[in-house]
């Protein structure tokens, strides 16, 4: 059930190029609530779990292709 709710929560956050603060804050709060280490650096979020000499890397954009619209008109 967490996966479905997490997806809905993410889809409800509007972001566009150079206006990604809400999405970044959501990601930081969520990964920290899971007990993971998160570092924000110049628009990049680095998350690690445990202690290792190297970690896998997953890359994703935090913005979307549409402009931000009034929340009243934005539905998922």
PDB file of N, CA and C in Angstrom:
ATOM      1  N   UNK A   1       0.820  -1.191   0.000  1.00  0.00           N
ATOM      2  CA  UNK A   1       0.000   0.000   0.000  1.00  0.00           C
ATOM      3  C   UNK A   1       0.868   1.262   0.000  1.00  0.00           C
ATOM      4  N   UNK A   2       2.048   1.211   0.675  1.00  0.00           N
ATOM      5  CA  UNK A   2       2.930   2.382   0.692  1.00  0.00           C
ATOM      6  C   UNK A   2       3.320   2.789  -0.714  1.00  0.00           C
ATOM      7  N   UNK A   3       3.579   1.825  -1.590  1.00  0.00           N
ATOM      8  CA  UNK A   3       4.007   2.152  -2.943  1.00  0.00           C
ATOM      9  C   UNK A   3       2.943   2.922  -3.704  1.00  0.00           C
ATOM     10  N   UNK A   4       1.678   2.520  -3.563  1.00  0.00           N
ATOM     11  CA  UNK A   4       0.596   3.218  -4.254  1.00  0.00           C
ATOM     12  C   UNK A   4       0.455   4.637  -3.717  1.00  0.00           C
ATOM     13  N   UNK A   5       0.446   4.780  -2.394  1.00  0.00           N
ATOM     14  CA  UNK A   5       0.302   6.112  -1.805  1.00  0.00           C
ATOM     15  C   UNK A   5       1.506   6.978  -2.127  1.00  0.00           C
ATOM     16  N   UNK A   6       2.692   6.399  -2.113  1.00  0.00           N
ATOM     17  CA  UNK A   6       3.898   7.146  -2.448  1.00  0.00           C
ATOM     18  C   UNK A   6       3.824   7.664  -3.878  1.00  0.00           C
ATOM     19  N   UNK A   7       3.390   6.833  -4.803  1.00  0.00           N
ATOM     20  CA  UNK A   7       3.240   7.268  -6.191  1.00  0.00           C
ATOM     21  C   UNK A   7       2.246   8.421  -6.299  1.00  0.00           C
ATOM     22  N   UNK A   8       1.105   8.305  -5.642  1.00  0.00           N
ATOM     23  CA  UNK A   8       0.107   9.379  -5.677  1.00  0.00           C
ATOM     24  C   UNK A   8       0.658  10.669  -5.078  1.00  0.00           C
ATOM     25  N   UNK A   9       1.380  10.552  -3.967  1.00  0.00           N
ATOM     26  CA  UNK A   9       1.974  11.732  -3.347  1.00  0.00           C
ATOM     27  C   UNK A   9       2.964  12.415  -4.283  1.00  0.00           C
ATOM     28  N   UNK A  10       3.798  11.621  -4.941  1.00  0.00           N
ATOM     29  CA  UNK A  10       4.787  12.173  -5.873  1.00  0.00           C
ATOM     30  C   UNK A  10       4.102  12.841  -7.059  1.00  0.00           C
ATOM     31  N   UNK A  11       3.104  12.187  -7.623  1.00  0.00           N
ATOM     32  CA  UNK A  11       2.413  12.744  -8.789  1.00  0.00           C
ATOM     33  C   UNK A  11       1.669  14.031  -8.460  1.00  0.00           C
ATOM     34  N   UNK A  12       1.317  14.233  -7.209  1.00  0.00           N
ATOM     35  CA  UNK A  12       0.611  15.444  -6.806  1.00  0.00           C
ATOM     36  C   UNK A  12       1.529  16.640  -6.604  1.00  0.00           C
ATOM     37  N   UNK A  13       2.820  16.442  -6.693  1.00  0.00           N
ATOM     38  CA  UNK A  13       3.769  17.545  -6.530  1.00  0.00           C
ATOM     39  C   UNK A  13       4.118  18.086  -7.911  1.00  0.00           C
ATOM     40  N   UNK A  14       3.748  19.329  -8.145  1.00  0.00           N
ATOM     41  CA  UNK A  14       4.075  19.939  -9.431  1.00  0.00           C
ATOM     42  C   UNK A  14       5.488  20.511  -9.384  1.00  0.00           C
ATOM     43  N   UNK A  15       6.210  20.323 -10.453  1.00  0.00           N
ATOM     44  CA  UNK A  15       7.544  20.902 -10.564  1.00  0.00           C
ATOM     45  C   UNK A  15       7.848  21.111 -12.034  1.00  0.00           C
ATOM     46  N   UNK A  16       8.596  22.139 -12.306  1.00  0.00           N
ATOM     47  CA  UNK A  16       9.051  22.380 -13.673  1.00  0.00           C
ATOM     48  C   UNK A  16      10.502  22.853 -13.583  1.00  0.00           C
ATOM     49  N   UNK A  17      11.144  22.987 -14.696  1.00  0.00           N
ATOM     50  CA  UNK A  17      12.553  23.387 -14.689  1.00  0.00           C
ATOM     51  C   UNK A  17      12.767  24.615 -13.819  1.00  0.00           C
ATOM     52  N   UNK A  18      13.740  24.531 -12.947  1.00  0.00           N
ATOM     53  CA  UNK A  18      14.135  25.603 -12.028  1.00  0.00           C
ATOM     54  C   UNK A  18      13.099  25.897 -10.942  1.00  0.00           C
ATOM     55  N   UNK A  19      12.043  25.099 -10.845  1.00  0.00           N
ATOM     56  CA  UNK A  19      11.042  25.237  -9.785  1.00  0.00           C
ATOM     57  C   UNK A  19      10.771  23.865  -9.182  1.00  0.00           C
ATOM     58  N   UNK A  20      11.812  23.271  -8.620  1.00  0.00           N
ATOM     59  CA  UNK A  20      11.725  21.896  -8.118  1.00  0.00           C
ATOM     60  C   UNK A  20      11.856  21.804  -6.600  1.00  0.00           C
ATOM     61  N   UNK A  21      11.790  22.923  -5.914  1.00  0.00           N
ATOM     62  CA  UNK A  21      12.009  22.922  -4.458  1.00  0.00           C
ATOM     63  C   UNK A  21      11.028  22.017  -3.719  1.00  0.00           C
ATOM     64  N   UNK A  22       9.748  22.008  -4.113  1.00  0.00           N
ATOM     65  CA  UNK A  22       8.766  21.169  -3.430  1.00  0.00           C
ATOM     66  C   UNK A  22       9.087  19.687  -3.608  1.00  0.00           C
ATOM     67  N   UNK A  23       9.484  19.306  -4.812  1.00  0.00           N
ATOM     68  CA  UNK A  23       9.833  17.907  -5.060  1.00  0.00           C
ATOM     69  C   UNK A  23      11.102  17.529  -4.302  1.00  0.00           C
ATOM     70  N   UNK A  24      12.076  18.412  -4.299  1.00  0.00           N
ATOM     71  CA  UNK A  24      13.317  18.136  -3.577  1.00  0.00           C
ATOM     72  C   UNK A  24      13.046  17.971  -2.080  1.00  0.00           C
ATOM     73  N   UNK A  25      12.217  18.838  -1.522  1.00  0.00           N
ATOM     74  CA  UNK A  25      11.883  18.747  -0.097  1.00  0.00           C
ATOM     75  C   UNK A  25      11.161  17.437   0.207  1.00  0.00           C
ATOM     76  N   UNK A  26      10.252  17.024  -0.679  1.00  0.00           N
ATOM     77  CA  UNK A  26       9.539  15.767  -0.483  1.00  0.00           C
ATOM     78  C   UNK A  26      10.513  14.592  -0.473  1.00  0.00           C
ATOM     79  N   UNK A  27      11.408  14.563  -1.433  1.00  0.00           N
ATOM     80  CA  UNK A  27      12.373  13.464  -1.524  1.00  0.00           C
ATOM     81  C   UNK A  27      13.252  13.429  -0.279  1.00  0.00           C
ATOM     82  N   UNK A  28      13.777  14.575   0.116  1.00  0.00           N
ATOM     83  CA  UNK A  28      14.640  14.625   1.303  1.00  0.00           C
ATOM     84  C   UNK A  28      13.899  14.153   2.547  1.00  0.00           C
ATOM     85  N   UNK A  29      12.673  14.614   2.745  1.00  0.00           N
ATOM     86  CA  UNK A  29      11.892  14.201   3.918  1.00  0.00           C
ATOM     87  C   UNK A  29      11.595  12.705   3.886  1.00  0.00           C
ATOM     88  N   UNK A  30      11.249  12.186   2.722  1.00  0.00           N
ATOM     89  CA  UNK A  30      10.886  10.775   2.629  1.00  0.00           C
ATOM     90  C   UNK A  30      12.075   9.864   2.881  1.00  0.00           C
ATOM     91  N   UNK A  31      13.198  10.142   2.246  1.00  0.00           N
ATOM     92  CA  UNK A  31      14.345   9.249   2.439  1.00  0.00           C
ATOM     93  C   UNK A  31      14.882   9.342   3.864  1.00  0.00           C
ATOM     94  N   UNK A  32      14.826  10.526   4.463  1.00  0.00           N
ATOM     95  CA  UNK A  32      15.276  10.654   5.845  1.00  0.00           C
ATOM     96  C   UNK A  32      14.329   9.937   6.806  1.00  0.00           C
ATOM     97  N   UNK A  33      13.021   9.913   6.479  1.00  0.00           N
ATOM     98  CA  UNK A  33      12.074   9.181   7.331  1.00  0.00           C
ATOM     99  C   UNK A  33      12.315   7.676   7.276  1.00  0.00           C
ATOM    100  N   UNK A  34      12.986   7.212   6.232  1.00  0.00           N
ATOM    101  CA  UNK A  34      13.341   5.803   6.096  1.00  0.00           C
ATOM    102  C   UNK A  34      14.679   5.483   6.756  1.00  0.00           C
ATOM    103  N   UNK A  35      15.300   6.493   7.362  1.00  0.00           N
ATOM    104  CA  UNK A  35      16.573   6.285   8.033  1.00  0.00           C
ATOM    105  C   UNK A  35      17.772   6.290   7.106  1.00  0.00           C
ATOM    106  N   UNK A  36      17.597   6.822   5.906  1.00  0.00           N
ATOM    107  CA  UNK A  36      18.693   6.886   4.945  1.00  0.00           C
ATOM    108  C   UNK A  36      19.419   8.216   5.078  1.00  0.00           C
ATOM    109  N   UNK A  37      20.639   8.268   4.621  1.00  0.00           N
ATOM    110  CA  UNK A  37      21.421   9.494   4.648  1.00  0.00           C
ATOM    111  C   UNK A  37      21.228  10.234   3.327  1.00  0.00           C
ATOM    112  N   UNK A  38      20.799  11.484   3.407  1.00  0.00           N
ATOM    113  CA  UNK A  38      20.582  12.288   2.213  1.00  0.00           C
ATOM    114  C   UNK A  38      21.419  13.549   2.287  1.00  0.00           C
ATOM    115  N   UNK A  39      22.057  13.882   1.172  1.00  0.00           N
ATOM    116  CA  UNK A  39      22.851  15.099   1.074  1.00  0.00           C
ATOM    117  C   UNK A  39      22.348  15.881  -0.131  1.00  0.00           C
ATOM    118  N   UNK A  40      22.042  17.160   0.084  1.00  0.00           N
ATOM    119  CA  UNK A  40      21.612  18.038  -1.008  1.00  0.00           C
ATOM    120  C   UNK A  40      22.799  18.885  -1.417  1.00  0.00           C
ATOM    121  N   UNK A  41      23.122  18.886  -2.713  1.00  0.00           N
ATOM    122  CA  UNK A  41      24.274  19.635  -3.199  1.00  0.00           C
ATOM    123  C   UNK A  41      23.959  20.258  -4.551  1.00  0.00           C
ATOM    124  N   UNK A  42      23.697  21.564  -4.552  1.00  0.00           N
ATOM    125  CA  UNK A  42      23.517  22.318  -5.792  1.00  0.00           C
ATOM    126  C   UNK A  42      22.475  21.696  -6.720  1.00  0.00           C
ATOM    127  N   UNK A  43      21.315  21.358  -6.167  1.00  0.00           N
ATOM    128  CA  UNK A  43      20.238  20.786  -6.967  1.00  0.00           C
ATOM    129  C   UNK A  43      20.285  19.275  -7.111  1.00  0.00           C
ATOM    130  N   UNK A  44      21.285  18.656  -6.559  1.00  0.00           N
ATOM    131  CA  UNK A  44      21.417  17.202  -6.622  1.00  0.00           C
ATOM    132  C   UNK A  44      21.186  16.609  -5.237  1.00  0.00           C
ATOM    133  N   UNK A  45      20.521  15.464  -5.208  1.00  0.00           N
ATOM    134  CA  UNK A  45      20.281  14.764  -3.952  1.00  0.00           C
ATOM    135  C   UNK A  45      21.015  13.430  -4.009  1.00  0.00           C
ATOM    136  N   UNK A  46      21.893  13.218  -3.040  1.00  0.00           N
ATOM    137  CA  UNK A  46      22.650  11.978  -2.952  1.00  0.00           C
ATOM    138  C   UNK A  46      22.152  11.212  -1.734  1.00  0.00           C
ATOM    139  N   UNK A  47      21.714   9.977  -1.949  1.00  0.00           N
ATOM    140  CA  UNK A  47      21.177   9.155  -0.868  1.00  0.00           C
ATOM    141  C   UNK A  47      22.012   7.888  -0.758  1.00  0.00           C
ATOM    142  N   UNK A  48      22.390   7.561   0.465  1.00  0.00           N
ATOM    143  CA  UNK A  48      23.124   6.317   0.690  1.00  0.00           C
ATOM    144  C   UNK A  48      22.470   5.539   1.815  1.00  0.00           C
ATOM    145  N   UNK A  49      22.698   4.249   1.773  1.00  0.00           N
ATOM    146  CA  UNK A  49      22.207   3.350   2.823  1.00  0.00           C
ATOM    147  C   UNK A  49      23.364   2.450   3.207  1.00  0.00           C
ATOM    148  N   UNK A  50      23.696   2.457   4.483  1.00  0.00           N
ATOM    149  CA  UNK A  50      24.787   1.620   4.944  1.00  0.00           C
ATOM    150  C   UNK A  50      26.142   2.217   4.627  1.00  0.00           C
ATOM    151  N   UNK A  51      27.173   1.396   4.776  1.00  0.00           N
ATOM    152  CA  UNK A  51      28.543   1.833   4.572  1.00  0.00           C
ATOM    153  C   UNK A  51      29.196   0.915   3.544  1.00  0.00           C
ATOM    154  N   UNK A  52      29.654   1.489   2.448  1.00  0.00           N
ATOM    155  CA  UNK A  52      30.286   0.697   1.389  1.00  0.00           C
ATOM    156  C   UNK A  52      31.349   1.537   0.702  1.00  0.00           C
ATOM    157  N   UNK A  53      32.220   0.888  -0.037  1.00  0.00           N
ATOM    158  CA  UNK A  53      33.241   1.624  -0.780  1.00  0.00           C
ATOM    159  C   UNK A  53      32.671   2.215  -2.065  1.00  0.00           C
ATOM    160  N   UNK A  54      31.560   1.642  -2.554  1.00  0.00           N
ATOM    161  CA  UNK A  54      30.880   2.207  -3.717  1.00  0.00           C
ATOM    162  C   UNK A  54      29.388   1.882  -3.608  1.00  0.00           C
ATOM    163  N   UNK A  55      28.583   2.661  -4.293  1.00  0.00           N
ATOM    164  CA  UNK A  55      27.133   2.504  -4.253  1.00  0.00           C
ATOM    165  C   UNK A  55      26.582   2.500  -5.667  1.00  0.00           C
ATOM    166  N   UNK A  56      25.455   1.805  -5.907  1.00  0.00           N
ATOM    167  CA  UNK A  56      24.811   1.914  -7.218  1.00  0.00           C
ATOM    168  C   UNK A  56      24.276   3.331  -7.394  1.00  0.00           C
ATOM    169  N   UNK A  57      24.146   3.761  -8.615  1.00  0.00           N
ATOM    170  CA  UNK A  57      23.674   5.118  -8.899  1.00  0.00           C
ATOM    171  C   UNK A  57      22.377   5.052  -9.694  1.00  0.00           C
ATOM    172  N   UNK A  58      21.359   5.736  -9.192  1.00  0.00           N
ATOM    173  CA  UNK A  58      20.083   5.854  -9.895  1.00  0.00           C
ATOM    174  C   UNK A  58      19.883   7.330 -10.168  1.00  0.00           C
ATOM    175  N   UNK A  59      19.550   7.673 -11.403  1.00  0.00           N
ATOM    176  CA  UNK A  59      19.421   9.068 -11.801  1.00  0.00           C
ATOM    177  C   UNK A  59      17.992   9.335 -12.253  1.00  0.00           C
ATOM    178  N   UNK A  60      17.452  10.477 -11.832  1.00  0.00           N
ATOM    179  CA  UNK A  60      16.095  10.846 -12.219  1.00  0.00           C
ATOM    180  C   UNK A  60      15.949  12.362 -12.200  1.00  0.00           C
ATOM    181  N   UNK A  61      15.088  12.865 -13.054  1.00  0.00           N
ATOM    182  CA  UNK A  61      14.764  14.294 -13.043  1.00  0.00           C
ATOM    183  C   UNK A  61      13.720  14.563 -11.975  1.00  0.00           C
ATOM    184  N   UNK A  62      13.751  15.741 -11.385  1.00  0.00           N
ATOM    185  CA  UNK A  62      12.737  16.132 -10.421  1.00  0.00           C
ATOM    186  C   UNK A  62      11.754  17.133 -11.013  1.00  0.00           C
ATOM    187  N   UNK A  63      11.910  17.442 -12.292  1.00  0.00           N
ATOM    188  CA  UNK A  63      10.980  18.359 -12.940  1.00  0.00           C
ATOM    189  C   UNK A  63      10.138  17.619 -13.972  1.00  0.00           C
ATOM    190  N   UNK A  64       9.107  18.291 -14.461  1.00  0.00           N
ATOM    191  CA  UNK A  64       8.217  17.726 -15.464  1.00  0.00           C
ATOM    192  C   UNK A  64       8.212  18.629 -16.693  1.00  0.00           C
ATOM    193  N   UNK A  65       7.502  18.214 -17.730  1.00  0.00           N
ATOM    194  CA  UNK A  65       7.521  18.965 -18.973  1.00  0.00           C
ATOM    195  C   UNK A  65       6.435  20.037 -19.053  1.00  0.00           C
ATOM    196  N   UNK A  66       5.466  20.007 -18.154  1.00  0.00           N
ATOM    197  CA  UNK A  66       4.398  21.014 -18.214  1.00  0.00           C
ATOM    198  C   UNK A  66       4.640  22.127 -17.214  1.00  0.00           C
ATOM    199  N   UNK A  67       4.029  23.267 -17.473  1.00  0.00           N
ATOM    200  CA  UNK A  67       4.116  24.380 -16.536  1.00  0.00           C
ATOM    201  C   UNK A  67       3.254  24.090 -15.314  1.00  0.00           C
ATOM    202  N   UNK A  68       3.583  24.739 -14.237  1.00  0.00           N
ATOM    203  CA  UNK A  68       2.791  24.595 -13.022  1.00  0.00           C
ATOM    204  C   UNK A  68       1.457  25.304 -13.231  1.00  0.00           C
ATOM    205  N   UNK A  69       0.378  24.596 -12.909  1.00  0.00           N
ATOM    206  CA  UNK A  69      -0.966  25.159 -13.073  1.00  0.00           C
ATOM    207  C   UNK A  69      -1.589  25.313 -11.689  1.00  0.00           C
ATOM    208  N   UNK A  70      -2.665  26.104 -11.580  1.00  0.00           N
ATOM    209  CA  UNK A  70      -3.308  26.234 -10.271  1.00  0.00           C
ATOM    210  C   UNK A  70      -3.687  24.870  -9.705  1.00  0.00           C
ATOM    211  N   UNK A  71      -3.419  24.669  -8.426  1.00  0.00           N
ATOM    212  CA  UNK A  71      -3.659  23.368  -7.798  1.00  0.00           C
ATOM    213  C   UNK A  71      -5.118  22.929  -7.941  1.00  0.00           C
ATOM    214  N   UNK A  72      -6.033  23.878  -7.966  1.00  0.00           N
ATOM    215  CA  UNK A  72      -7.461  23.549  -8.112  1.00  0.00           C
ATOM    216  C   UNK A  72      -7.768  22.863  -9.447  1.00  0.00           C
ATOM    217  N   UNK A  73      -6.929  23.093 -10.439  1.00  0.00           N
ATOM    218  CA  UNK A  73      -7.134  22.494 -11.766  1.00  0.00           C
ATOM    219  C   UNK A  73      -6.262  21.256 -11.995  1.00  0.00           C
ATOM    220  N   UNK A  74      -5.446  20.919 -11.014  1.00  0.00           N
ATOM    221  CA  UNK A  74      -4.475  19.827 -11.149  1.00  0.00           C
ATOM    222  C   UNK A  74      -4.989  18.627 -10.377  1.00  0.00           C
ATOM    223  N   UNK A  75      -5.327  17.557 -11.084  1.00  0.00           N
ATOM    224  CA  UNK A  75      -5.824  16.361 -10.422  1.00  0.00           C
ATOM    225  C   UNK A  75      -5.077  15.124 -10.901  1.00  0.00           C
ATOM    226  N   UNK A  76      -4.988  14.172 -10.024  1.00  0.00           N
ATOM    227  CA  UNK A  76      -4.352  12.880 -10.332  1.00  0.00           C
ATOM    228  C   UNK A  76      -5.431  11.821 -10.240  1.00  0.00           C
TER     229      UNK A  76
END
